Tab-separated table of C-alpha atoms and ligand atoms in Angstrom:
chain	number	residue	atom	x	y	z
Z	1	UNK	CA	-11.040	20.128	-9.674
Z	2	UNK	CA	-9.206	18.911	-7.980
Z	3	UNK	CA	-6.273	16.548	-8.784
Z	4	UNK	CA	-6.649	12.365	-9.782
Z	5	UNK	CA	-4.759	10.096	-7.222
Z	6	UNK	CA	-1.334	10.348	-8.435
Z	7	UNK	CA	-1.500	6.077	-7.356
Z	8	UNK	CA	-3.419	6.072	-10.431
Z	9	UNK	CA	-2.062	7.945	-12.842
Z	10	UNK	CA	0.850	5.530	-12.692
Z	11	UNK	CA	0.840	2.978	-9.744
Z	12	UNK	CA	1.779	3.095	-6.400
Z	13	UNK	CA	5.475	1.703	-7.605
Z	14	UNK	CA	5.791	4.782	-9.482
Z	15	UNK	CA	4.949	7.488	-7.156
Z	16	UNK	CA	6.683	6.072	-4.815
Z	17	UNK	CA	9.895	6.209	-6.565
Z	18	UNK	CA	8.875	9.303	-8.352
Z	19	UNK	CA	8.005	10.403	-4.733
Z	20	UNK	CA	11.409	9.619	-2.708
Z	21	UNK	CA	13.985	11.163	-6.053
Z	22	UNK	CA	11.925	13.983	-5.394
Z	23	UNK	CA	13.436	14.805	-2.157
Z	24	UNK	CA	16.881	14.689	-3.366
Z	25	UNK	CA	19.365	17.621	-3.767
Z	26	UNK	CA	19.150	18.341	-6.779
Z	27	UNK	CA	16.158	16.649	-7.894
Z	28	UNK	CA	11.718	18.322	-7.608
Z	29	UNK	CA	9.038	16.607	-7.935
Z	30	UNK	CA	9.811	17.178	-12.194
Z	31	UNK	CA	12.489	16.195	-12.967
Z	32	UNK	CA	12.358	13.389	-9.876
Z	33	UNK	CA	8.899	11.721	-13.066
Z	34	UNK	CA	12.055	12.535	-16.069
Z	35	UNK	CA	14.197	10.844	-14.525
Z	36	UNK	CA	11.690	8.166	-12.928
Z	37	UNK	CA	10.324	7.245	-16.517
Z	38	UNK	CA	13.671	8.043	-18.508
Z	39	UNK	CA	14.237	5.695	-16.310
Z	40	UNK	CA	11.583	2.725	-17.064
Z	41	UNK	CA	11.977	3.605	-20.837
Z	42	UNK	CA	15.351	2.880	-20.693
Z	43	UNK	CA	14.117	-0.439	-18.579
Z	44	UNK	CA	17.940	-2.616	-19.798
Z	45	UNK	CA	21.108	0.222	-19.976
Z	46	UNK	CA	18.920	2.829	-17.118
Z	47	UNK	CA	16.613	0.515	-14.673
Z	48	UNK	CA	18.051	-2.466	-14.160
Z	49	UNK	CA	21.591	-1.012	-13.801
Z	50	UNK	CA	20.519	1.283	-11.783
Z	51	UNK	CA	18.419	-1.053	-9.652
Z	52	UNK	CA	21.468	-3.332	-8.773
Z	53	UNK	CA	24.093	-0.272	-8.571
Z	54	UNK	CA	21.686	1.143	-5.765
Z	55	UNK	CA	21.156	-2.084	-4.078
Z	56	UNK	CA	24.915	-3.034	-3.859
Z	57	UNK	CA	25.462	0.491	-1.945
Z	58	UNK	CA	23.060	-0.157	0.212
Z	59	UNK	CA	24.429	-3.875	0.988
Z	60	UNK	CA	27.653	-2.565	1.100
Z	61	UNK	CA	28.509	1.214	1.250
Z	62	UNK	CA	29.560	2.588	4.637
Z	63	UNK	CA	31.892	5.072	7.248
Z	64	UNK	CA	35.260	4.575	7.221
Z	65	UNK	CA	35.946	3.738	10.419
Z	66	UNK	CA	39.676	6.103	10.677
Z	67	UNK	CA	38.578	8.896	8.619
Z	68	UNK	CA	34.712	9.180	7.962
Z	69	UNK	CA	35.391	8.902	4.264
Z	70	UNK	CA	32.249	6.773	2.581
Z	71	UNK	CA	32.907	3.575	1.090
Z	72	UNK	CA	32.353	-0.526	0.743
Z	73	UNK	CA	34.653	-1.298	3.635
Z	74	UNK	CA	35.596	-0.896	6.949
Z	75	UNK	CA	38.967	1.059	5.975
Z	76	UNK	CA	38.413	2.962	3.224
Z	77	UNK	CA	40.302	2.617	-0.060
Z	78	UNK	CA	42.004	5.614	0.945
Z	79	UNK	CA	43.332	5.432	4.675
Z	80	UNK	CA	44.168	1.200	3.413
Z	81	UNK	CA	46.669	2.575	0.303
Z	82	UNK	CA	50.374	1.999	1.753
Z	83	UNK	CA	51.390	5.126	-1.364
Z	84	UNK	CA	49.393	7.991	0.778
Z	85	UNK	CA	51.327	9.660	2.547
Z	86	UNK	CA	51.007	9.176	6.867
Z	87	UNK	CA	52.486	12.562	7.848
Z	88	UNK	CA	49.750	14.690	6.346
Z	89	UNK	CA	46.261	14.896	7.649
Z	90	UNK	CA	44.018	16.857	5.886
Z	91	UNK	CA	40.137	18.251	8.109
Z	92	UNK	CA	37.346	18.365	5.391
Z	93	UNK	CA	33.569	19.268	6.800
Z	94	UNK	CA	31.670	16.298	4.388
Z	95	UNK	CA	32.934	13.789	2.353
Z	96	UNK	CA	31.769	15.574	-0.587
Z	97	UNK	CA	35.606	18.181	0.479
Z	98	UNK	CA	37.228	14.725	0.037
Z	99	UNK	CA	35.980	13.443	-3.242
Z	100	UNK	CA	36.625	17.613	-4.639
Z	101	UNK	CA	39.954	17.313	-3.398
Z	102	UNK	CA	41.132	14.068	-4.317
Z	103	UNK	CA	40.013	15.465	-8.028
Z	104	UNK	CA	42.126	17.884	-7.848
Z	105	UNK	CA	44.443	15.298	-6.910
Z	106	UNK	CA	46.939	16.841	-5.793
Z	107	UNK	CA	46.707	15.934	-2.297
Z	108	UNK	CA	48.817	13.095	-1.263
Z	109	UNK	CA	47.959	12.123	2.153
Z	110	UNK	CA	45.299	10.945	3.932
Z	111	UNK	CA	41.714	12.822	5.548
Z	112	UNK	CA	39.523	13.755	9.405
Z	113	UNK	CA	36.355	14.719	7.971
Z	114	UNK	CA	33.822	16.545	9.902
Z	115	UNK	CA	30.782	16.310	8.878
Z	116	UNK	CA	29.975	19.409	9.613
Z	117	UNK	CA	30.866	22.382	10.865
Z	118	UNK	CA	30.928	23.446	14.664
Z	119	UNK	CA	27.451	25.949	15.427
Z	120	UNK	CA	26.594	26.619	18.398
Z	121	UNK	CA	23.036	28.218	17.003
Z	122	UNK	CA	22.814	24.865	15.817
Z	123	UNK	CA	23.783	22.697	18.623
Z	124	UNK	CA	26.946	21.174	16.577
Z	125	UNK	CA	30.056	21.159	19.156
Z	126	UNK	CA	33.430	19.365	19.105
Z	127	UNK	CA	32.293	16.284	20.323
Z	128	UNK	CA	30.182	15.812	16.945
Z	129	UNK	CA	32.442	16.312	14.368
Z	130	UNK	CA	35.134	14.245	15.696
Z	131	UNK	CA	37.622	16.751	16.794
Z	132	UNK	CA	38.562	13.990	19.959
Z	133	UNK	CA	38.863	11.805	17.722
Z	134	UNK	CA	41.261	14.097	15.228
Z	135	UNK	CA	43.529	15.604	18.553
Z	136	UNK	CA	44.674	12.028	19.222
Z	137	UNK	CA	45.164	10.879	15.087
Z	138	UNK	CA	47.678	14.083	15.251
Z	139	UNK	CA	48.430	13.090	17.875
Z	140	UNK	CA	49.489	9.756	17.749
Z	141	UNK	CA	53.236	10.981	16.123
Z	142	UNK	CA	53.016	9.448	12.725
Z	143	UNK	CA	51.395	13.453	12.105
Z	144	UNK	CA	53.850	15.877	10.784
Z	145	UNK	CA	50.851	18.294	9.363
Z	146	UNK	CA	47.422	19.066	9.890
Z	147	UNK	CA	45.895	20.584	6.722
Z	148	UNK	CA	42.658	22.664	7.406
Z	149	UNK	CA	40.668	22.914	4.356
Z	150	UNK	CA	36.765	24.414	5.240
Z	151	UNK	CA	35.247	26.540	3.650
Z	152	UNK	CA	36.262	30.488	4.260
Z	153	UNK	CA	32.694	30.747	5.623
Z	154	UNK	CA	32.009	31.874	9.303
Z	155	UNK	CA	31.164	28.812	10.703
Z	156	UNK	CA	34.008	27.563	8.373
Z	157	UNK	CA	37.269	29.822	10.496
Z	158	UNK	CA	35.321	29.401	13.543
Z	159	UNK	CA	35.519	25.561	13.642
Z	160	UNK	CA	39.151	26.475	11.484
Z	161	UNK	CA	40.432	28.545	14.619
Z	162	UNK	CA	38.807	26.292	16.889
Z	163	UNK	CA	40.790	23.209	15.436
Z	164	UNK	CA	43.761	25.483	15.068
Z	165	UNK	CA	44.152	25.843	19.598
Z	166	UNK	CA	43.058	21.699	20.052
Z	167	UNK	CA	45.912	20.596	18.139
Z	168	UNK	CA	48.105	23.376	19.624
Z	169	UNK	CA	49.728	20.663	22.514
Z	170	UNK	CA	49.801	17.728	19.907
Z	171	UNK	CA	53.349	19.362	18.050
Z	172	UNK	CA	52.542	18.829	14.623
Z	173	UNK	CA	52.162	21.714	11.892
Z	174	UNK	CA	48.561	23.268	11.280
Z	175	UNK	CA	48.295	24.972	7.985
Z	176	UNK	CA	44.904	25.855	5.880
Z	177	UNK	CA	44.826	26.692	2.756
Z	178	UNK	CA	45.307	29.666	0.763
Z	179	UNK	CA	43.991	32.654	0.608
Z	180	UNK	CA	42.102	31.006	-3.366
Z	181	UNK	CA	39.189	29.892	-1.837
Z	182	UNK	CA	36.526	32.447	-2.908
Z	183	UNK	CA	35.016	34.494	0.416
Z	184	UNK	CA	31.422	32.793	1.777
Z	185	UNK	CA	32.544	29.746	-0.631
Z	186	UNK	CA	31.811	26.406	0.527
Z	187	UNK	CA	34.943	24.126	-1.140
Z	188	UNK	CA	32.296	21.016	-2.125
Z	189	UNK	CA	31.569	23.736	-5.724
Z	190	UNK	CA	35.330	25.609	-6.533
Z	191	UNK	CA	37.021	23.988	-9.695
Z	192	UNK	CA	39.911	21.289	-9.981
Z	193	UNK	CA	42.021	23.702	-10.586
Z	194	UNK	CA	41.562	26.158	-7.410
Z	195	UNK	CA	41.777	23.657	-5.146
Z	196	UNK	CA	44.882	23.010	-6.760
Z	197	UNK	CA	45.776	27.238	-6.416
Z	198	UNK	CA	45.458	26.433	-2.595
Z	199	UNK	CA	46.148	23.325	-1.842
Z	200	UNK	CA	49.729	24.478	-2.967
Z	201	UNK	CA	49.935	28.196	-1.477
Z	202	UNK	CA	48.517	26.946	1.579
Z	203	UNK	CA	49.845	28.790	5.234
Z	204	UNK	CA	50.744	28.540	8.268
Z	205	UNK	CA	48.264	29.707	11.197
A	1	UNK	CA	49.223	15.455	-12.411
A	2	UNK	CA	46.633	13.757	-13.795
A	3	UNK	CA	43.126	13.257	-11.463
A	4	UNK	CA	42.730	10.029	-8.673
A	5	UNK	CA	41.761	7.026	-9.628
A	6	UNK	CA	37.790	7.238	-9.292
A	7	UNK	CA	36.881	3.922	-7.704
A	8	UNK	CA	40.013	5.151	-5.275
A	9	UNK	CA	37.948	8.075	-4.073
A	10	UNK	CA	34.824	5.992	-2.862
A	11	UNK	CA	34.775	2.021	-4.106
A	12	UNK	CA	33.713	1.000	-7.607
A	13	UNK	CA	30.327	0.237	-5.932
A	14	UNK	CA	29.632	3.853	-5.071
A	15	UNK	CA	31.069	5.233	-7.831
A	16	UNK	CA	29.305	3.099	-10.686
A	17	UNK	CA	25.715	4.378	-8.586
A	18	UNK	CA	27.018	8.247	-8.901
A	19	UNK	CA	28.168	7.500	-13.152
A	20	UNK	CA	24.508	5.848	-13.552
A	21	UNK	CA	22.997	9.243	-11.600
A	22	UNK	CA	24.204	11.709	-13.539
A	23	UNK	CA	22.800	10.075	-17.213
A	24	UNK	CA	18.934	10.265	-15.739
A	25	UNK	CA	17.743	13.863	-17.751
A	26	UNK	CA	18.497	17.091	-15.079
A	27	UNK	CA	21.267	15.949	-13.628
A	28	UNK	CA	24.991	15.773	-14.145
A	29	UNK	CA	28.158	14.026	-12.225
A	30	UNK	CA	27.733	16.754	-10.482
A	31	UNK	CA	23.807	17.080	-8.607
A	32	UNK	CA	24.210	12.757	-8.915
A	33	UNK	CA	27.171	13.047	-6.119
A	34	UNK	CA	25.251	15.234	-3.921
A	35	UNK	CA	22.363	12.327	-4.901
A	36	UNK	CA	24.135	9.922	-3.848
A	37	UNK	CA	26.145	11.082	-0.471
A	38	UNK	CA	22.277	12.014	0.808
A	39	UNK	CA	21.422	8.538	0.018
A	40	UNK	CA	24.011	7.081	1.956
A	41	UNK	CA	24.164	10.303	4.382
A	42	UNK	CA	20.119	8.631	4.798
A	43	UNK	CA	20.656	5.056	4.620
A	44	UNK	CA	17.912	3.988	7.069
A	45	UNK	CA	15.184	6.905	5.105
A	46	UNK	CA	16.489	7.771	1.580
A	47	UNK	CA	19.229	4.615	0.592
A	48	UNK	CA	16.984	1.801	2.005
A	49	UNK	CA	13.415	3.219	0.781
A	50	UNK	CA	14.678	4.311	-2.812
A	51	UNK	CA	16.341	1.028	-3.206
A	52	UNK	CA	13.352	-1.024	-2.644
A	53	UNK	CA	11.063	1.167	-4.352
A	54	UNK	CA	13.056	0.926	-7.383
A	55	UNK	CA	13.571	-2.299	-7.324
A	56	UNK	CA	9.451	-2.792	-7.291
A	57	UNK	CA	9.360	-0.394	-10.097
A	58	UNK	CA	12.370	-2.209	-12.487
A	59	UNK	CA	9.998	-5.817	-11.256
A	60	UNK	CA	7.221	-4.705	-11.989
A	61	UNK	CA	6.610	-1.985	-14.662
A	62	UNK	CA	5.560	-1.837	-18.410
A	63	UNK	CA	3.884	-0.476	-20.735
A	64	UNK	CA	0.260	-0.441	-20.931
A	65	UNK	CA	-0.391	-2.831	-24.925
A	66	UNK	CA	-3.511	-0.678	-24.879
A	67	UNK	CA	-3.130	3.008	-24.143
A	68	UNK	CA	0.695	3.222	-24.096
A	69	UNK	CA	1.344	4.234	-20.100
A	70	UNK	CA	3.304	3.443	-17.528
A	71	UNK	CA	2.298	0.656	-14.798
A	72	UNK	CA	2.492	-1.841	-13.690
A	73	UNK	CA	0.233	-3.595	-14.419
A	74	UNK	CA	-0.766	-5.282	-18.187
A	75	UNK	CA	-3.809	-2.862	-18.410
A	76	UNK	CA	-2.408	0.138	-17.063
A	77	UNK	CA	-5.237	2.022	-13.894
A	78	UNK	CA	-7.082	4.832	-16.328
A	79	UNK	CA	-7.624	2.249	-19.084
A	80	UNK	CA	-9.503	-0.616	-16.511
A	81	UNK	CA	-10.401	2.322	-13.951
A	82	UNK	CA	-14.707	1.829	-15.383
A	83	UNK	CA	-15.188	5.212	-14.215
A	84	UNK	CA	-13.690	6.665	-17.417
A	85	UNK	CA	-15.485	7.915	-20.313
A	86	UNK	CA	-14.568	5.449	-23.242
A	87	UNK	CA	-15.915	7.840	-26.406
A	88	UNK	CA	-12.804	9.940	-25.888
A	89	UNK	CA	-9.641	9.769	-26.123
A	90	UNK	CA	-6.649	12.515	-25.265
A	91	UNK	CA	-3.530	11.847	-28.012
A	92	UNK	CA	-0.373	12.460	-26.016
A	93	UNK	CA	3.175	12.438	-27.644
A	94	UNK	CA	4.726	11.342	-24.326
A	95	UNK	CA	2.860	10.165	-20.451
A	96	UNK	CA	5.012	12.662	-18.956
A	97	UNK	CA	1.951	14.766	-21.392
A	98	UNK	CA	-0.178	11.589	-20.104
A	99	UNK	CA	1.223	12.771	-16.274
A	100	UNK	CA	0.897	16.245	-17.164
A	101	UNK	CA	-2.539	15.938	-18.831
A	102	UNK	CA	-3.929	13.886	-15.382
A	103	UNK	CA	-2.088	16.319	-12.751
A	104	UNK	CA	-5.051	18.742	-15.341
A	105	UNK	CA	-7.431	16.572	-13.671
A	106	UNK	CA	-9.891	17.869	-16.322
A	107	UNK	CA	-9.871	15.432	-18.760
A	108	UNK	CA	-12.548	12.158	-18.617
A	109	UNK	CA	-10.884	9.615	-20.892
A	110	UNK	CA	-8.752	7.486	-22.280
A	111	UNK	CA	-5.134	8.483	-23.668
A	112	UNK	CA	-3.557	7.233	-26.743
A	113	UNK	CA	0.587	7.469	-26.265
A	114	UNK	CA	1.935	7.964	-29.423
A	115	UNK	CA	5.779	7.949	-28.013
A	116	UNK	CA	7.006	10.689	-29.745
A	117	UNK	CA	5.925	13.082	-33.281
A	118	UNK	CA	6.001	12.423	-36.875
A	119	UNK	CA	9.430	13.814	-38.034
A	120	UNK	CA	11.448	13.249	-41.669
A	121	UNK	CA	14.686	13.983	-40.594
A	122	UNK	CA	14.446	11.570	-38.107
A	123	UNK	CA	13.040	9.063	-39.838
A	124	UNK	CA	10.324	8.605	-36.567
A	125	UNK	CA	6.812	6.661	-39.268
A	126	UNK	CA	2.751	6.980	-38.114
A	127	UNK	CA	3.952	2.901	-38.171
A	128	UNK	CA	6.321	3.748	-35.569
A	129	UNK	CA	4.139	6.378	-33.157
A	130	UNK	CA	1.740	3.458	-33.158
A	131	UNK	CA	-1.359	5.708	-35.458
A	132	UNK	CA	-2.323	2.763	-37.242
A	133	UNK	CA	-3.857	1.520	-34.115
A	134	UNK	CA	-5.458	4.682	-32.675
A	135	UNK	CA	-6.980	4.243	-36.071
A	136	UNK	CA	-8.380	1.391	-35.678
A	137	UNK	CA	-9.178	1.826	-31.445
A	138	UNK	CA	-11.458	5.083	-32.309
A	139	UNK	CA	-13.101	3.197	-35.348
A	140	UNK	CA	-14.429	0.504	-32.918
A	141	UNK	CA	-17.725	2.237	-32.701
A	142	UNK	CA	-16.892	3.048	-28.398
A	143	UNK	CA	-15.110	6.585	-29.454
A	144	UNK	CA	-16.874	9.401	-30.299
A	145	UNK	CA	-13.787	12.508	-30.127
A	146	UNK	CA	-10.820	12.462	-30.175
A	147	UNK	CA	-8.403	15.104	-28.666
A	148	UNK	CA	-5.089	16.388	-30.111
A	149	UNK	CA	-2.968	17.134	-27.097
A	150	UNK	CA	0.703	17.967	-28.919
A	151	UNK	CA	2.252	20.412	-28.263
A	152	UNK	CA	2.323	23.257	-30.311
A	153	UNK	CA	5.771	23.091	-31.681
A	154	UNK	CA	6.358	22.673	-35.945
A	155	UNK	CA	6.549	18.386	-35.671
A	156	UNK	CA	3.741	18.379	-32.881
A	157	UNK	CA	1.085	20.237	-35.207
A	158	UNK	CA	2.216	18.245	-38.564
A	159	UNK	CA	1.626	15.345	-36.023
A	160	UNK	CA	-1.455	16.954	-35.141
A	161	UNK	CA	-3.001	17.618	-39.030
A	162	UNK	CA	-1.223	13.644	-39.690
A	163	UNK	CA	-4.050	12.081	-37.396
A	164	UNK	CA	-7.345	14.137	-37.885
A	165	UNK	CA	-6.523	12.893	-42.055
A	166	UNK	CA	-5.478	9.403	-40.804
A	167	UNK	CA	-9.013	9.337	-38.911
A	168	UNK	CA	-11.214	11.721	-41.148
A	169	UNK	CA	-12.993	8.031	-42.729
A	170	UNK	CA	-13.291	6.469	-38.264
A	171	UNK	CA	-17.217	9.022	-37.729
A	172	UNK	CA	-15.435	10.374	-35.127
A	173	UNK	CA	-15.261	14.038	-34.283
A	174	UNK	CA	-10.869	15.694	-34.403
A	175	UNK	CA	-10.216	18.172	-31.963
A	176	UNK	CA	-7.299	19.643	-30.638
A	177	UNK	CA	-6.514	21.601	-27.409
A	178	UNK	CA	-7.403	24.902	-27.441
A	179	UNK	CA	-4.668	28.400	-27.801
A	180	UNK	CA	-3.475	28.658	-25.080
A	181	UNK	CA	-0.468	26.422	-25.931
A	182	UNK	CA	2.525	28.505	-26.396
A	183	UNK	CA	3.853	28.607	-29.616
A	184	UNK	CA	7.174	25.814	-29.510
A	185	UNK	CA	6.317	24.835	-25.893
A	186	UNK	CA	5.893	21.822	-24.427
A	187	UNK	CA	3.182	20.093	-23.226
A	188	UNK	CA	5.326	18.448	-19.487
A	189	UNK	CA	6.157	22.124	-19.125
A	190	UNK	CA	2.777	23.660	-18.818
A	191	UNK	CA	1.123	24.855	-15.536
A	192	UNK	CA	-2.170	22.927	-14.196
A	193	UNK	CA	-4.475	25.644	-15.355
A	194	UNK	CA	-3.196	26.049	-18.730
A	195	UNK	CA	-4.006	23.004	-20.261
A	196	UNK	CA	-7.897	22.845	-17.940
A	197	UNK	CA	-8.305	26.236	-19.461
A	198	UNK	CA	-6.910	24.453	-23.317
A	199	UNK	CA	-8.713	22.234	-22.911
A	200	UNK	CA	-11.961	23.151	-21.746
A	201	UNK	CA	-11.202	25.776	-25.213
A	202	UNK	CA	-10.463	22.892	-27.693
A	203	UNK	CA	-12.049	23.723	-30.730
A	204	UNK	CA	-12.899	21.501	-34.081
A	205	UNK	CA	-10.083	20.245	-36.951
C	301	LIG	ZN1	39.267	5.861	5.183
C	302	LIG	ZN1	-4.012	1.856	-20.207
């Protein structure tokens, strides 16, 4: 016997929500079903607040035009914060890595989010990673050091070396996170202590 | 050094959404961050559809007054479906179990969702589980069999025996899913085949 129509089970809207939730990273059909059920059961505590929060983010979230961070303003709170050191730029692959750096709370400069790493296989070019824009920012006179906080993967290290070359005429020190980032490891998986230690022990390239 | 203010990292609205998502079953702070980041990156494909789906569910989801299923109508689609057999009622602990039964697609009757199992420790009474309402439904004349599809846990089996006693004057056959439900197992974790086999081999209590 074939499966019953999933829309008949739970209503078209609920099935649609489960289907969309199941596509999120870390969730699958089963956890999406449990999450939606939990939301519906906790209408006041979960469903309504989540619906409002998601609507607000949908309306207001945007990419910072300076650094590539995500915030609800055109220039993100980190780029706007006058207490952040304008002389140091930290280059990360992804917004998740920027958030991981911020949780470690030892870096007081600003960021440049590449949005990926160079990959000949996947056709990811320096332009796609906003590397020309990084060179502009680093050459403006304010910046004295660019810290490369990229993963210890082959593509991450290739990208780091490409950026170090690109910045060779910018008159800035180019450093990278110390050994301490596990080989093959991704930044966003590290605990705060490892990130702090690697940043403290950063070395010149 | 203490952690940076998470609101400064990503904006108040985005931090709030991550915080709420992290409370869903199966998610934690890390998977919530990744999920929200993915949504924001895939604005048209994920963020907007999810926001709309969640708003619709928040507005329309309700508990079926007859069976306790969740749908977007006062009487759920299963209870309204004239092709479903009114003579058979299947008693499940939770809506997740009802959905699991429906995915197995071998049961063609209607349901009664208890919303829990009897537990002296947690103070869960027969009234809280709508067992008097189940006895009413089973005694109405239309129903000839009540299938107990409860987990093979101690509380599940205690509840099954309590319901069998409560239904002893209702003039209906009371059956339960066959052995095949693993001891200590919860229904919602089973594959469709196990549920089908257990339903097919159901036995009189
Ligand atoms: Zn920014
Ligand atoms: Zn119903």
